[in-house]
mmCIF file of C-alpha atoms in Angstrom:
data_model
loop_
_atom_site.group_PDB
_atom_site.id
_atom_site.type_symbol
_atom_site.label_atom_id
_atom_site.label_comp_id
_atom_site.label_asym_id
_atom_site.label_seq_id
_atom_site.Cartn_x
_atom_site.Cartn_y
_atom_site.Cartn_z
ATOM 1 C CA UNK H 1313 5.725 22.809 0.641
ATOM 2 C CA UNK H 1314 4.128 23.136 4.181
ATOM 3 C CA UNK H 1315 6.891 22.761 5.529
ATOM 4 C CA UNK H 1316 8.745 26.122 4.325
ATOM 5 C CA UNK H 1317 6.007 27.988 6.153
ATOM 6 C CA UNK H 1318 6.858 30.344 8.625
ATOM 7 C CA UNK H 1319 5.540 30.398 11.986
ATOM 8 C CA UNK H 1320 2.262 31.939 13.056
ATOM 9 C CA UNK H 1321 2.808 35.596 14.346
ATOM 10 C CA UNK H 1322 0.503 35.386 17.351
ATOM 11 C CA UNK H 1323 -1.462 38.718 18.114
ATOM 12 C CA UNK H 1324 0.938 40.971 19.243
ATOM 13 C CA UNK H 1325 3.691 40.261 16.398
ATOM 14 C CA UNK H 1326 0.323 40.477 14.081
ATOM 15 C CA UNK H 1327 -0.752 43.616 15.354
ATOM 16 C CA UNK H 1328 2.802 45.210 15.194
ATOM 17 C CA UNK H 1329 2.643 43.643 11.505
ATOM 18 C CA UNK H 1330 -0.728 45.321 10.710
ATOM 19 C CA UNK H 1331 0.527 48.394 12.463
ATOM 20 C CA UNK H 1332 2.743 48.943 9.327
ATOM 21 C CA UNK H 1333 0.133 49.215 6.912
ATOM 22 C CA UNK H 1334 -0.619 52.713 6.457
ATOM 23 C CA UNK H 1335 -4.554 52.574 5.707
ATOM 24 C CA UNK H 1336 -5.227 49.864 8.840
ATOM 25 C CA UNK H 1337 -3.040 50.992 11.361
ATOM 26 C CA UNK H 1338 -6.219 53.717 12.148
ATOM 27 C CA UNK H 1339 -8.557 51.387 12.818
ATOM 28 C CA UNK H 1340 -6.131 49.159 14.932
ATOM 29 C CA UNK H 1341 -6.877 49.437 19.141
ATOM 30 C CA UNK H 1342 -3.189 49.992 21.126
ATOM 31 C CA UNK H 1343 -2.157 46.944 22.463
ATOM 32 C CA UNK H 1344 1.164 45.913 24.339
ATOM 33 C CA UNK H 1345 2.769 42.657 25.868
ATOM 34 C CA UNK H 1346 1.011 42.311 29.144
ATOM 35 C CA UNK H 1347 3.414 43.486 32.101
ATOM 36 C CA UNK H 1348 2.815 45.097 35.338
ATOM 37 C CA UNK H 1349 3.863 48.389 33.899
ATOM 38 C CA UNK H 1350 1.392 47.857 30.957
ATOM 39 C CA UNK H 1351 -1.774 46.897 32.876
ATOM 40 C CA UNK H 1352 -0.920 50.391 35.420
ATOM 41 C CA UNK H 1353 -0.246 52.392 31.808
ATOM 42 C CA UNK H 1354 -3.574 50.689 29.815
ATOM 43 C CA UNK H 1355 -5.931 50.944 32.983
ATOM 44 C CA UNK H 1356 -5.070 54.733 33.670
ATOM 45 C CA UNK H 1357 -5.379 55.442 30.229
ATOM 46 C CA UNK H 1358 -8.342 53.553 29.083
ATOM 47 C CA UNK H 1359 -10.469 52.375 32.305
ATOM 48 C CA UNK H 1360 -11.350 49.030 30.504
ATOM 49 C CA UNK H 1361 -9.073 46.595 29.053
ATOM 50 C CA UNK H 1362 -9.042 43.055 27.874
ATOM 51 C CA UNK H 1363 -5.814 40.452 28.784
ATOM 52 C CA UNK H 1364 -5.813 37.693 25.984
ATOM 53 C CA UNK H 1365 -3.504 35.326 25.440
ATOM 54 C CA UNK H 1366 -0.875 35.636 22.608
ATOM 55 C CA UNK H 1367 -1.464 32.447 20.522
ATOM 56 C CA UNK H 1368 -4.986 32.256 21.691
ATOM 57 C CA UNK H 1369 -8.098 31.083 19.869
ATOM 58 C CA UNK H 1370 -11.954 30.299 20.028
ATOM 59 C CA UNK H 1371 -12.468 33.297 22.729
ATOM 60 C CA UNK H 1372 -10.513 30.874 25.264
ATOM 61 C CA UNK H 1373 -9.162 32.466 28.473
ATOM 62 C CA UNK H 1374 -9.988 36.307 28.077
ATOM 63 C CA UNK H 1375 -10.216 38.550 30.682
ATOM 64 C CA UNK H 1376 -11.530 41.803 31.094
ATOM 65 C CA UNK H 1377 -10.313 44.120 33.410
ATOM 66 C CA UNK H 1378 -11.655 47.340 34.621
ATOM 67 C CA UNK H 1379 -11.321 50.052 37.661
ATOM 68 C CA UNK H 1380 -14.943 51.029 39.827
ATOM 69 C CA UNK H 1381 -16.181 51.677 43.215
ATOM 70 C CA UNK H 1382 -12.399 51.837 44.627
ATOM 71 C CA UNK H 1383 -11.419 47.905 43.357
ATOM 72 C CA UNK H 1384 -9.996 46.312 40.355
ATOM 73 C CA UNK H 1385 -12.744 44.206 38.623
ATOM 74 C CA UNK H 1386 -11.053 41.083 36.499
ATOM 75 C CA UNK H 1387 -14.254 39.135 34.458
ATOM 76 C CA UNK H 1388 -13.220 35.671 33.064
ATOM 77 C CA UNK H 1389 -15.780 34.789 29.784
ATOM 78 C CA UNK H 1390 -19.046 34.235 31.395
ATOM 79 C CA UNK H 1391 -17.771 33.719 34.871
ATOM 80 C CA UNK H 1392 -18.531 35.814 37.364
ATOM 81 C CA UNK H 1393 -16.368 39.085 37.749
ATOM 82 C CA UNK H 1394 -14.158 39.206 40.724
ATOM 83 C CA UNK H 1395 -12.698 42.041 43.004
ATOM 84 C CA UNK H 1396 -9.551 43.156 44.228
ATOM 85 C CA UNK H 1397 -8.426 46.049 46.327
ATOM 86 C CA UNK H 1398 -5.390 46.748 44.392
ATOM 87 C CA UNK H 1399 -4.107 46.261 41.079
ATOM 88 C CA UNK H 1400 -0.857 44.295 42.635
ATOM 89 C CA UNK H 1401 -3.670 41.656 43.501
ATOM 90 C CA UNK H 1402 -4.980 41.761 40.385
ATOM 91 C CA UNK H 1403 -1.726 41.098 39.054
ATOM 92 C CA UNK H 1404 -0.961 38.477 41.530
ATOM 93 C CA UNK H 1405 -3.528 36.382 41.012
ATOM 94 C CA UNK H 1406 -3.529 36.355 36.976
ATOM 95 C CA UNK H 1407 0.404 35.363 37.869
ATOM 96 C CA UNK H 1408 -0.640 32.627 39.531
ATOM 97 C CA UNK H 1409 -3.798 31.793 36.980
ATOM 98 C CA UNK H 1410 -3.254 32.531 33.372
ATOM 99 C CA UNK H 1411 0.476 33.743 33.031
ATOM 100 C CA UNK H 1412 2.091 30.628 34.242
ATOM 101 C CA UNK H 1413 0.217 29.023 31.121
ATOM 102 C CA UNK H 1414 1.378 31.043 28.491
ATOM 103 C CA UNK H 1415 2.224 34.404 26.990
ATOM 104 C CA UNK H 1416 -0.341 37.478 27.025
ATOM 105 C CA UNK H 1417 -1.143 40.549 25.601
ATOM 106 C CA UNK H 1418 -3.102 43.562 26.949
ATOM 107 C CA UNK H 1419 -5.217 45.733 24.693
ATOM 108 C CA UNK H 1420 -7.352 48.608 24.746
ATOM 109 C CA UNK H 1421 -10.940 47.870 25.553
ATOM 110 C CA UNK H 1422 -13.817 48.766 22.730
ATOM 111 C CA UNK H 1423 -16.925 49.847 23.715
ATOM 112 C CA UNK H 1424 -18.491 47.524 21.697
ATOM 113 C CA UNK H 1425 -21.879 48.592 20.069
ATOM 114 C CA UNK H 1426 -25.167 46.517 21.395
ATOM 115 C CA UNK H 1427 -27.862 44.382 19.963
ATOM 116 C CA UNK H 1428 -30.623 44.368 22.358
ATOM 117 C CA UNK H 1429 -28.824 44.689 25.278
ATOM 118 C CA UNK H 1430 -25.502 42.819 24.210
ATOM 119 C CA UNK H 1431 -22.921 43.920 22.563
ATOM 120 C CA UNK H 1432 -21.680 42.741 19.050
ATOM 121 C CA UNK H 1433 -18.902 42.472 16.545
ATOM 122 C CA UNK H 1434 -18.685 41.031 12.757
ATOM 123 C CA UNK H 1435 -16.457 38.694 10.987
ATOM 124 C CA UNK H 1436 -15.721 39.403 7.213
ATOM 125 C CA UNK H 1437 -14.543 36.294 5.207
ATOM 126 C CA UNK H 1438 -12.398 36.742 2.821
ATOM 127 C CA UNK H 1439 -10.754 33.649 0.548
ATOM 128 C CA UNK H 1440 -8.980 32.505 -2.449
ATOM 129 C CA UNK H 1441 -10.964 30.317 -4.928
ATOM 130 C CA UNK H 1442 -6.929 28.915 -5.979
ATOM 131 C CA UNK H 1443 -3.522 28.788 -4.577
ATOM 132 C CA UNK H 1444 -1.737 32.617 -5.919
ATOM 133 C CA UNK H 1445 -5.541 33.450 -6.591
ATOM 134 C CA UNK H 1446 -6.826 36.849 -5.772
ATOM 135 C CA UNK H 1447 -8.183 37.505 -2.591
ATOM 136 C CA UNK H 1448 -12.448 37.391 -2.678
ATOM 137 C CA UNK H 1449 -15.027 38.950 -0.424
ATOM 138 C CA UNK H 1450 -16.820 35.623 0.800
ATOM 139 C CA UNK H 1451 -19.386 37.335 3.181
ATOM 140 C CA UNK H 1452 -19.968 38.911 6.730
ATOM 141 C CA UNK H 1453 -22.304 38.545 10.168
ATOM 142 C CA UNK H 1454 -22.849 39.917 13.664
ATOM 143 C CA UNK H 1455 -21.472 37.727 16.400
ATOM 144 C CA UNK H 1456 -24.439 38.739 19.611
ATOM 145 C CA UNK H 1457 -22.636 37.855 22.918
ATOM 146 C CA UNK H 1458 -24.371 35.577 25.078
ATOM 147 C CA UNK H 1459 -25.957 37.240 28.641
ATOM 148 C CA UNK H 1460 -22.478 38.213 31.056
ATOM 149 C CA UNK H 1461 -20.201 37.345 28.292
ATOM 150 C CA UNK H 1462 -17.037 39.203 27.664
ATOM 151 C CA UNK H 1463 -16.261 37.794 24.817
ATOM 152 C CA UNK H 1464 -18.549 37.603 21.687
ATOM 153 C CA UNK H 1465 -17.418 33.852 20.375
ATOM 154 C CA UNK H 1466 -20.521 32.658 19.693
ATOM 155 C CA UNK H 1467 -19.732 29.086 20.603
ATOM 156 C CA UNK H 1468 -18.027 30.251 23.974
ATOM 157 C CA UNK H 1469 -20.516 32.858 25.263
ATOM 158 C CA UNK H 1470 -23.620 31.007 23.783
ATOM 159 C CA UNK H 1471 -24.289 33.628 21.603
ATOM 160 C CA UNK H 1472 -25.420 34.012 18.059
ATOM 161 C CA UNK H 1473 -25.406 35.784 14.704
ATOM 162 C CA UNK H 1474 -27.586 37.755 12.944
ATOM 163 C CA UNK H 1475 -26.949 39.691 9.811
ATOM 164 C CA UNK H 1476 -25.043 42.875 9.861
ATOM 165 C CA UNK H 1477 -27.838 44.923 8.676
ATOM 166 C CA UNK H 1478 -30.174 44.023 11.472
ATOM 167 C CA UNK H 1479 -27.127 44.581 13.991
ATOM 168 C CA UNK H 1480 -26.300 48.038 12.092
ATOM 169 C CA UNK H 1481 -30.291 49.317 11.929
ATOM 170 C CA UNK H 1482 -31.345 48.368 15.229
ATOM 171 C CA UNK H 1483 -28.033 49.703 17.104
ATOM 172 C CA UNK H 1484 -27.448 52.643 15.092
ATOM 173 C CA UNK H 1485 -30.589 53.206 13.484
ATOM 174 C CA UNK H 1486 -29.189 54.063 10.381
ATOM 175 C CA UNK H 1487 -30.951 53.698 6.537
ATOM 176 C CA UNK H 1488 -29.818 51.559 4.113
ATOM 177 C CA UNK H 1489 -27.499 54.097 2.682
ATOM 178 C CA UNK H 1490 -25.436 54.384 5.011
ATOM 179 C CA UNK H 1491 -25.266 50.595 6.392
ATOM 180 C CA UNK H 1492 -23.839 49.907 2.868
ATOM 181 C CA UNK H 1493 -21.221 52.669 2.858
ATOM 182 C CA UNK H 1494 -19.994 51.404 6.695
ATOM 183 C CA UNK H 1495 -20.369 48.032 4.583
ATOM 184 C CA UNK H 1496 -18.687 48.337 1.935
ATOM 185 C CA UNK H 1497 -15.355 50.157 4.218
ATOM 186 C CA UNK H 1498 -15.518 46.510 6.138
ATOM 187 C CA UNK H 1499 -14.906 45.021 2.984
ATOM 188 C CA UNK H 1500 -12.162 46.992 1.712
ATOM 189 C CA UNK H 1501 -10.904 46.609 5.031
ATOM 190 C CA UNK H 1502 -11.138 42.447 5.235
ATOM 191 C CA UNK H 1503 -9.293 42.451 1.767
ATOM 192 C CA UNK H 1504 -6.483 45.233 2.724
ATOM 193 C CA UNK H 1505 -5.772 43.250 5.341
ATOM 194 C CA UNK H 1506 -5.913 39.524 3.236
ATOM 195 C CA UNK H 1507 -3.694 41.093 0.751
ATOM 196 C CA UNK H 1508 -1.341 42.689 3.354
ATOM 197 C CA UNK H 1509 -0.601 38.975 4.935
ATOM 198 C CA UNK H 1510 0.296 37.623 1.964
ATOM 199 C CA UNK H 1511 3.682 39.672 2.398
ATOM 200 C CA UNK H 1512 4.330 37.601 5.254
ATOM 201 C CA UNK H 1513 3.179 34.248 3.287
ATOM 202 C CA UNK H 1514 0.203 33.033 1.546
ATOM 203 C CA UNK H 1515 -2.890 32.028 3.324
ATOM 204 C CA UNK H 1516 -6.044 30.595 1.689
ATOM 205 C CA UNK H 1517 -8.493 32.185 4.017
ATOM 206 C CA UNK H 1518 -9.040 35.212 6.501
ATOM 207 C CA UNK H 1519 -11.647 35.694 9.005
ATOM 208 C CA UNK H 1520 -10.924 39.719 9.976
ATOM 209 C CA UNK H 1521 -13.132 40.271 13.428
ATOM 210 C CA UNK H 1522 -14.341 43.941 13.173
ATOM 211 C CA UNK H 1523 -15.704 45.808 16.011
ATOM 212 C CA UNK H 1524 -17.793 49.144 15.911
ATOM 213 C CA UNK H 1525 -18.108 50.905 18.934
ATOM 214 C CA UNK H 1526 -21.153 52.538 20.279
ATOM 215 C CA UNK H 1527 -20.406 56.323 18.567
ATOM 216 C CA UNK H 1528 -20.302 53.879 14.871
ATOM 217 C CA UNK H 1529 -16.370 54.034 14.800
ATOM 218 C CA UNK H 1530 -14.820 50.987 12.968
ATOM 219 C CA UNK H 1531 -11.859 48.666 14.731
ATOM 220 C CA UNK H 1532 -9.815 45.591 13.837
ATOM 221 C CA UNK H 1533 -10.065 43.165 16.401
ATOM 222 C CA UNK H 1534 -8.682 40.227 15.672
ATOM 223 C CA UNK H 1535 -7.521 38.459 12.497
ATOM 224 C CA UNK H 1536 -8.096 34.588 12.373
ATOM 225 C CA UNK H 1537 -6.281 32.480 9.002
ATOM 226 C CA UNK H 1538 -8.005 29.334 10.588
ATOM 227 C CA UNK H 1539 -11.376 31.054 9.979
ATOM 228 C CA UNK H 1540 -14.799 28.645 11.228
ATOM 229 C CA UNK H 1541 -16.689 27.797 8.042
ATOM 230 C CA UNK H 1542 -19.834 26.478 10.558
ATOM 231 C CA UNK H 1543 -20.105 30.186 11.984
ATOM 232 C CA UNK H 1544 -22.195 30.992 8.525
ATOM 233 C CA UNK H 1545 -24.185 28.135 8.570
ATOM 234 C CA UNK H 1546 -25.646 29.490 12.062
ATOM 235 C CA UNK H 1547 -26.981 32.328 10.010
ATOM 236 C CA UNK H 1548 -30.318 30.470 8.957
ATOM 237 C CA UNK H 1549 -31.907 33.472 7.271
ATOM 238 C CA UNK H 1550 -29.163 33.443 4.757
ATOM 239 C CA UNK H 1551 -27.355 30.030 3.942
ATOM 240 C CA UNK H 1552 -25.655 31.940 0.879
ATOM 241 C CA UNK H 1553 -22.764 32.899 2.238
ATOM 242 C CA UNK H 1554 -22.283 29.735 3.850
ATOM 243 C CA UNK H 1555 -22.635 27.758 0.547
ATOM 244 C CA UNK H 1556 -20.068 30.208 -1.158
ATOM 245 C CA UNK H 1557 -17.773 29.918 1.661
ATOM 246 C CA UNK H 1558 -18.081 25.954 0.988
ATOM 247 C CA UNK H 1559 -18.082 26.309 -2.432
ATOM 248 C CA UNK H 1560 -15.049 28.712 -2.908
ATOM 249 C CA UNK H 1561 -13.120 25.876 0.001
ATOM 250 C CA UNK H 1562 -14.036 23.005 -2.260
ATOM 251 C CA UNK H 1563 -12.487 24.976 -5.412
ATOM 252 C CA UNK H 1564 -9.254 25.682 -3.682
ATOM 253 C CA UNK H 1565 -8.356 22.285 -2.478
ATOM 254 C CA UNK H 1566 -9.258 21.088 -5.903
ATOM 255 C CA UNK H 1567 -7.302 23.810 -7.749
ATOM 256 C CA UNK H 1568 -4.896 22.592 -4.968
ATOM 257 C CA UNK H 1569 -4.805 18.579 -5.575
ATOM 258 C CA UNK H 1570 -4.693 18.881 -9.448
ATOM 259 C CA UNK H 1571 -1.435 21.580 -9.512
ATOM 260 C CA UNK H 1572 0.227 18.777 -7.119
ATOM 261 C CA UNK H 1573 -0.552 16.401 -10.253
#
């Protein structure tokens, strides 16, 4: 029943999970509770970082947080970046802001490859067709940032997708050889990491985000088991995946209604 089911990880008890598997944990970025200590530790070590909050969704309330010209930068979405003159301001302020709201973690920042000029990540579907089915491949797209966006939720930054081989060829400028090797790692990546949840509990679906950074190397952003169906259906120049996505949805909850019979 649904209500046996345990209670959603949130990001940092989902990365620590993820952390255990042996193949992912690679392609996992480090990422800690936010603290004082933690933002001092992360910005020393990495320059750029991103603040996001624990049980977060839909790119809501991210920050990103970096160190030039002698102040401490802190960018909210598309909102315009703002200075401080110490990081104990910094810190101050997101006290007062965002941390009085709710828990947060701090992770090291990607440097996200671009598409023209913004950068870009990819969500990988992955689904079951039927409750204890075997996790399935559904499909995957670029998510393009909107202009000044620190996030690259396509709703949020008024972005939009394009397909990954586009995003791969014109970043990278790599031939179709090797766009379907880094391709088909994504996948075996999306279902590692469907089949790995299940230990915790069954899910139906699994939207892995997947970042590659500008020298090509593969990360695990963010996993989402409330996956947006209408994100594919933005992709005009391929409604396929969209329709399987649908289609595979429809099959489960039927599968679903006629067990419960």
């Amino acid at each position: 029943m649904h209500n046996n089911r345990k209670p959603e990880m949130g990001k940092y008890l989902l990365w620590q999970y993820f952390r255990r598997h042996p193949f992912l944990r690679s392609y996992l970025p480090e990422t800690r509770r936010y603290s004082f200590g933690a933002l001092k530790h992360f910005l020393n070590r990495y320059q750029t970082v991103y603040i996001k909050p624990s049980a977060g969704s839909r790119g809501r309330d991210i920050y990103k947080v970096w160190q030039a010209k002698r102040r401490f930068w802190l960018k909210e979405t598309t909102h315009p970046a703002m200075a401080f003159t110490s990081i104990e301001k910094l810190h101050l302020h997101l006290q007062k802001t965002a941390l009085r709201r709710e828990r947060y973690i701090i992770q090291q920042a990607i440097d996200l490859a671009e598409y023209l000029g913004s950068p870009f990540d990819i969500r990988s579907m992955a689904q079951k067709a039927k409750p204890g089915g075997r996790w399935l491949f559904s499909g995957m797209l670029a998510k393009v940032a909107g202009k000044h966006s620190v996030v690259t939720n396509v709703a949020r930054s008024h972005g939009y997708v394009i397909t990954v081989d586009a995003a791969l060829r014109h970043s990278f400028h790599w031939d179709s050889q090797k766009i379907a090797n880094v391709k088909k790692e994504m996948i075996q990546i999306t279902l590692l990491a469907a089949k790995h949840l299940d230990n915790y509990q069954t899910y139906r679906e699994l939207g892995l985000d997947i970042a590659l950074d500008s020298s090509g190397r593969i990360w695990i952003i963010e996993e989402n088991t409330g996956p947006s169906h209408a994100l594919f259906a933005r992709l005009h120049s391929d409604l396929s995946m969209y329709r399987l996505i649908q289609r595979r949805s429809r099959a489960y909850r039927l599968a679903k209604k006629l067990r419960r019979k």
